[in-house]
Amino acid sequence: MNRNRTTGLAIVAALSAALLGGCEAPSLGQLFSGEKTQASTEVSGQKPQQEEETNVVKKKQPSLEETIQMVDGVPTVTNPAELTVVVNKKRALPADYIPSDLVEPNVPFPFDEKVEKRMMRAEAAGALEKLFALAKEQGIELYAVSGYRSYRTQKSLFDTYVQTQGAEHAAAYSAVPGKSEHQTGLAMDVSGADAQTRLEESFASTPEGQWLAANCAKAGFIIRYVQGKEDITGYAYEPWHLRYVGTDIAEEIMSKGITLEDYFQQAETAQKQ
Ligand SMILES: [Zn+2]
């Protein structure tokens, strides 16, 4: 019992700094069980069919109210596999949701372990490869720090917090299972070579952080948790947390400086007019 508690505390201590936004997951030795699959670079290529689908999605964007239902008392999204799914503290993913198309993007990672956090959904993984290639062309070196995180991993992390630090501390410092965007397989935390600014707000002022904010939309990513929008997103500023939404929506969100929640609100308002 005592030994477990000590181990738990050690894990918490090691991770507490990085956990404010529920971004970083521990390497709990949970190896991903699927075969290693490289994301096809074709995924990010221009496919007429995909563009068509994107346009359809844009025109028929369901409102946030239409994509939520109560499941065991928890407001849960009805569209977990959509590239436009909105997950936040008020909108959980189903506990049993595991993306069906997780692959490992062919990009640099700052660790060697074959853990699940290397993975992303296929389209997002292809887009990440495209983004990293673009960065490299321009002399910017990026690393993929943390991508997919299963409900199970998030739950064991959260439970460790509750057991060692109490429920209140857990709620403040770790995402509740199901409410981490990393479970969608569409998010990736990114850093430069400098470990000092990894998953730190100071990353925003590094050349890599600035490049990322200016260019991520070109590959279909947004900075999901932006400065000054904490009341809307529910999270502090996280200049390292990329979320894939596709280029059309990403360009609109990043050029307007809005959040994913704002985007849906504005789309809904526009449809009513
Ligand atoms: Zn993150």
Coordinates of N, CA and C in Angstrom, one line a residue, residues 110-225:
P110 N 10.9 12.8 -29.6 CA 12.0 13.0 -28.7 C 12.2 11.8 -27.7
F111 N 11.7 10.6 -28.0 CA 11.8 9.4 -27.2 C 11.8 8.2 -28.1
D112 N 12.3 7.1 -27.6 CA 12.4 5.9 -28.4 C 11.3 4.9 -28.1
E113 N 10.6 5.0 -27.1 CA 9.6 4.0 -26.7 C 8.5 3.9 -27.8
K114 N 8.0 2.6 -28.0 CA 6.9 2.4 -28.9 C 5.6 2.5 -28.2
V115 N 5.2 3.6 -27.8 CA 4.0 3.8 -27.0 C 2.9 4.4 -27.9
E116 N 1.7 4.3 -27.3 CA 0.5 4.8 -28.1 C 0.6 6.2 -28.4
K117 N 1.3 7.0 -27.7 CA 1.3 8.5 -27.9 C 2.0 8.9 -29.2
R118 N 2.6 7.9 -29.9 CA 3.1 8.2 -31.2 C 2.0 8.3 -32.3
M119 N 0.9 7.7 -32.0 CA -0.2 7.5 -33.0 C -1.1 8.7 -33.2
M120 N -1.6 8.7 -34.4 CA -2.7 9.6 -34.8 C -3.6 8.9 -35.8
R121 N -4.8 9.5 -36.0 CA -5.6 8.9 -37.1 C -4.9 9.2 -38.4
A122 N -5.2 8.3 -39.4 CA -4.4 8.3 -40.7 C -4.4 9.7 -41.4
E123 N -5.5 10.3 -41.5 CA -5.5 11.6 -42.2 C -4.7 12.7 -41.5
A124 N -4.8 12.7 -40.2 CA -4.1 13.7 -39.3 C -2.6 13.4 -39.4
A125 N -2.2 12.1 -39.4 CA -0.8 11.7 -39.4 C -0.2 12.1 -40.7
G126 N -0.9 11.9 -41.8 CA -0.4 12.4 -43.1 C -0.2 13.9 -43.2
A127 N -1.1 14.6 -42.6 CA -1.0 16.0 -42.5 C 0.1 16.5 -41.6
L128 N 0.4 15.8 -40.6 CA 1.5 16.1 -39.7 C 2.8 15.9 -40.4
E129 N 2.9 14.9 -41.2 CA 4.1 14.6 -42.0 C 4.3 15.8 -43.0
K130 N 3.3 16.3 -43.6 CA 3.3 17.4 -44.5 C 3.8 18.7 -43.8
L131 N 3.2 18.9 -42.6 CA 3.6 20.1 -41.8 C 5.1 20.0 -41.4
F132 N 5.5 18.9 -40.9 CA 6.9 18.8 -40.5 C 7.9 18.9 -41.7
A133 N 7.5 18.4 -42.8 CA 8.3 18.6 -44.0 C 8.4 20.0 -44.4
L134 N 7.3 20.7 -44.4 CA 7.3 22.2 -44.7 C 8.2 22.9 -43.7
A135 N 8.1 22.6 -42.4 CA 9.0 23.2 -41.4 C 10.4 23.0 -41.7
K136 N 10.8 21.7 -42.1 CA 12.2 21.4 -42.3 C 12.7 22.2 -43.5
E137 N 11.9 22.3 -44.5 CA 12.3 23.1 -45.7 C 12.7 24.5 -45.3
Q138 N 12.0 25.0 -44.3 CA 12.3 26.4 -43.9 C 13.2 26.5 -42.6
G139 N 13.9 25.4 -42.4 CA 14.9 25.4 -41.3 C 14.4 25.3 -39.9
I140 N 13.2 24.8 -39.8 CA 12.5 24.6 -38.5 C 12.5 23.2 -38.1
E141 N 13.0 22.8 -37.0 CA 13.1 21.4 -36.6 C 12.0 21.1 -35.5
L142 N 11.0 20.3 -35.9 CA 9.9 20.0 -34.9 C 10.0 18.6 -34.5
Y143 N 9.4 18.3 -33.3 CA 9.3 17.0 -32.7 C 7.8 16.7 -32.3
A144 N 7.4 15.5 -32.5 CA 6.0 15.1 -32.0 C 6.2 14.5 -30.6
V145 N 5.6 15.2 -29.7 CA 5.8 14.8 -28.3 C 4.7 13.9 -27.7
S146 N 3.4 14.1 -28.1 CA 2.3 13.3 -27.5 C 1.1 13.4 -28.4
G147 N 0.7 12.3 -28.9 CA -0.5 12.2 -29.8 C -1.7 11.5 -29.1
Y148 N -2.0 10.4 -29.7 CA -3.2 9.6 -29.2 C -3.0 9.1 -27.7
R149 N -4.0 9.3 -27.0 CA -4.1 8.7 -25.6 C -5.4 8.1 -25.4
S150 N -5.3 6.8 -25.0 CA -6.6 6.0 -24.8 C -7.3 6.5 -23.6
Y151 N -8.6 6.2 -23.6 CA -9.4 6.4 -22.4 C -8.8 5.7 -21.2
R152 N -8.3 4.5 -21.4 CA -7.7 3.7 -20.3 C -6.5 4.4 -19.7
T153 N -5.6 4.9 -20.6 CA -4.4 5.6 -20.1 C -4.8 6.8 -19.3
Q154 N -5.7 7.6 -19.9 CA -6.2 8.8 -19.2 C -6.8 8.4 -17.8
K155 N -7.5 7.3 -17.8 CA -8.2 6.9 -16.6 C -7.2 6.5 -15.5
S156 N -6.2 5.8 -15.9 CA -5.2 5.3 -14.9 C -4.4 6.5 -14.4
L157 N -4.2 7.5 -15.3 CA -3.5 8.7 -14.9 C -4.3 9.5 -13.9
F158 N -5.6 9.6 -14.2 CA -6.5 10.4 -13.4 C -6.7 9.7 -12.0
D159 N -6.9 8.4 -12.1 CA -7.1 7.6 -10.8 C -5.9 7.7 -9.9
T160 N -4.7 7.7 -10.5 CA -3.4 7.9 -9.7 C -3.5 9.2 -9.0
Y161 N -3.9 10.2 -9.7 CA -4.0 11.6 -9.1 C -5.0 11.5 -7.9
V162 N -6.2 10.9 -8.1 CA -7.2 10.9 -7.1 C -6.7 10.2 -5.9
Q163 N -6.0 9.0 -6.1 CA -5.5 8.2 -5.0 C -4.4 8.9 -4.2
T164 N -3.6 9.6 -4.9 CA -2.4 10.2 -4.2 C -2.6 11.6 -3.7
Q165 N -3.4 12.4 -4.5 CA -3.5 13.8 -4.2 C -4.9 14.3 -3.8
G166 N -5.9 13.4 -4.0 CA -7.3 13.8 -3.7 C -8.0 14.2 -4.9
A167 N -9.3 14.1 -4.8 CA -10.2 14.4 -6.0 C -10.1 15.8 -6.5
E168 N -10.0 16.7 -5.5 CA -10.0 18.2 -5.9 C -8.7 18.5 -6.8
H169 N -7.6 18.0 -6.3 CA -6.3 18.2 -7.0 C -6.4 17.5 -8.4
A170 N -6.9 16.3 -8.4 CA -7.0 15.6 -9.6 C -7.8 16.4 -10.7
A171 N -9.0 16.9 -10.2 CA -9.8 17.7 -11.1 C -9.1 18.9 -11.7
A172 N -8.3 19.5 -10.9 CA -7.6 20.7 -11.3 C -6.4 20.5 -12.2
Y173 N -5.8 19.3 -12.0 CA -4.5 19.1 -12.7 C -4.5 18.0 -13.8
S174 N -5.6 17.4 -14.0 CA -5.6 16.3 -15.0 C -6.9 16.2 -15.7
A175 N -6.9 15.9 -16.9 CA -8.2 15.9 -17.7 C -9.0 14.6 -17.2
V176 N -10.3 14.8 -17.0 CA -11.1 13.7 -16.7 C -11.2 12.7 -17.9
P177 N -11.1 11.4 -17.6 CA -11.2 10.4 -18.7 C -12.3 10.7 -19.7
G178 N -12.1 10.7 -21.0 CA -13.1 11.0 -22.0 C -13.1 12.4 -22.4
K179 N -12.5 13.3 -21.6 CA -12.6 14.7 -21.9 C -11.2 15.3 -22.4
S180 N -10.3 14.4 -22.7 CA -9.0 14.8 -23.3 C -9.1 14.7 -24.8
E181 N -8.8 15.8 -25.5 CA -8.8 15.8 -27.0 C -7.9 14.7 -27.6
H182 N -6.9 14.3 -26.8 CA -5.9 13.4 -27.3 C -6.6 12.0 -27.6
Q183 N -7.7 11.7 -27.0 CA -8.4 10.5 -27.3 C -9.0 10.4 -28.7
T184 N -9.1 11.6 -29.3 CA -9.7 11.6 -30.7 C -8.7 11.1 -31.7
G185 N -7.4 11.1 -31.4 CA -6.4 10.7 -32.4 C -6.1 11.8 -33.3
L186 N -6.7 13.0 -33.1 CA -6.5 14.2 -34.0 C -5.7 15.3 -33.4
A187 N -5.1 15.0 -32.2 CA -4.3 16.0 -31.5 C -2.8 15.5 -31.4
M188 N -1.9 16.5 -31.5 CA -0.5 16.2 -31.3 C 0.2 17.4 -30.6
D189 N 0.9 17.1 -29.5 CA 1.7 18.1 -28.8 C 3.0 18.1 -29.6
V190 N 3.5 19.4 -29.9 CA 4.7 19.5 -30.7 C 5.7 20.4 -30.0
S191 N 7.0 20.1 -30.2 CA 8.0 20.9 -29.6 C 9.1 21.2 -30.6
G192 N 10.1 22.0 -30.2 CA 11.3 22.2 -30.9 C 12.3 21.2 -30.3
A193 N 13.6 21.4 -30.6 CA 14.6 20.5 -30.1 C 14.9 20.8 -28.6
D194 N 14.6 22.1 -28.2 CA 14.9 22.5 -26.8 C 13.9 21.9 -25.8
A195 N 14.3 21.0 -24.9 CA 13.5 20.4 -24.0 C 13.0 21.4 -22.9
Q196 N 13.7 22.5 -22.7 CA 13.3 23.5 -21.7 C 11.9 24.1 -22.0
T197 N 11.6 24.2 -23.3 CA 10.3 24.9 -23.6 C 9.2 23.9 -24.0
R198 N 9.6 22.6 -23.8 CA 8.6 21.5 -24.2 C 7.4 21.5 -23.3
L199 N 6.2 21.7 -23.9 CA 5.0 21.7 -23.1 C 5.0 22.8 -22.1
E200 N 5.7 23.9 -22.5 CA 5.7 25.1 -21.6 C 5.2 26.3 -22.4
E201 N 4.5 27.2 -21.7 CA 4.0 28.4 -22.4 C 5.1 29.2 -23.2
S202 N 6.3 29.1 -22.6 CA 7.4 29.8 -23.3 C 7.7 29.3 -24.7
F203 N 7.2 28.1 -25.0 CA 7.3 27.6 -26.4 C 6.8 28.6 -27.4
A204 N 5.8 29.4 -27.0 CA 5.1 30.3 -28.0 C 6.1 31.3 -28.5
S205 N 7.1 31.7 -27.8 CA 8.0 32.7 -28.2 C 9.3 32.2 -28.9
T206 N 9.4 30.9 -29.0 CA 10.5 30.3 -29.7 C 10.3 30.3 -31.2
P207 N 11.4 30.3 -32.0 CA 11.2 30.3 -33.5 C 10.2 29.2 -33.9
E208 N 10.3 28.0 -33.3 CA 9.4 26.8 -33.6 C 8.0 27.1 -33.3
G209 N 7.8 27.7 -32.1 CA 6.4 28.0 -31.7 C 5.8 29.1 -32.6
Q210 N 6.6 30.1 -33.0 CA 6.0 31.1 -33.8 C 5.8 30.6 -35.2
W211 N 6.7 29.7 -35.7 CA 6.5 29.2 -37.0 C 5.2 28.3 -37.0
L212 N 5.0 27.6 -36.0 CA 3.8 26.7 -35.9 C 2.5 27.5 -35.9
A213 N 2.5 28.5 -35.2 CA 1.2 29.3 -35.1 C 1.0 29.9 -36.5
A214 N 2.0 30.3 -37.2 CA 1.9 31.0 -38.5 C 1.6 30.0 -39.6
N215 N 2.0 28.8 -39.5 CA 1.9 27.8 -40.6 C 1.0 26.6 -40.4
C216 N 0.6 26.3 -39.2 CA -0.1 25.0 -39.0 C -1.3 24.8 -39.8
A217 N -2.0 25.9 -40.1 CA -3.3 25.8 -40.8 C -3.1 25.3 -42.3
K218 N -1.9 25.6 -42.8 CA -1.6 25.1 -44.2 C -1.7 23.6 -44.3
A219 N -1.5 22.9 -43.2 CA -1.6 21.4 -43.2 C -2.9 21.0 -42.6
G220 N -3.8 21.9 -42.2 CA -5.1 21.6 -41.6 C -5.1 21.5 -40.1
F221 N -4.1 22.1 -39.4 CA -4.1 22.1 -38.0 C -4.4 23.5 -37.4
I222 N -4.9 23.5 -36.2 CA -5.1 24.7 -35.4 C -4.4 24.6 -34.1
I223 N -4.0 25.8 -33.5 CA -3.6 25.8 -32.1 C -4.9 25.8 -31.3
R224 N -5.2 24.7 -30.7 CA -6.5 24.5 -30.1 C -6.9 25.4 -28.9
Y225 N -5.9 25.6 -28.0 CA -6.1 26.3 -26.8 C -5.3 27.6 -26.9

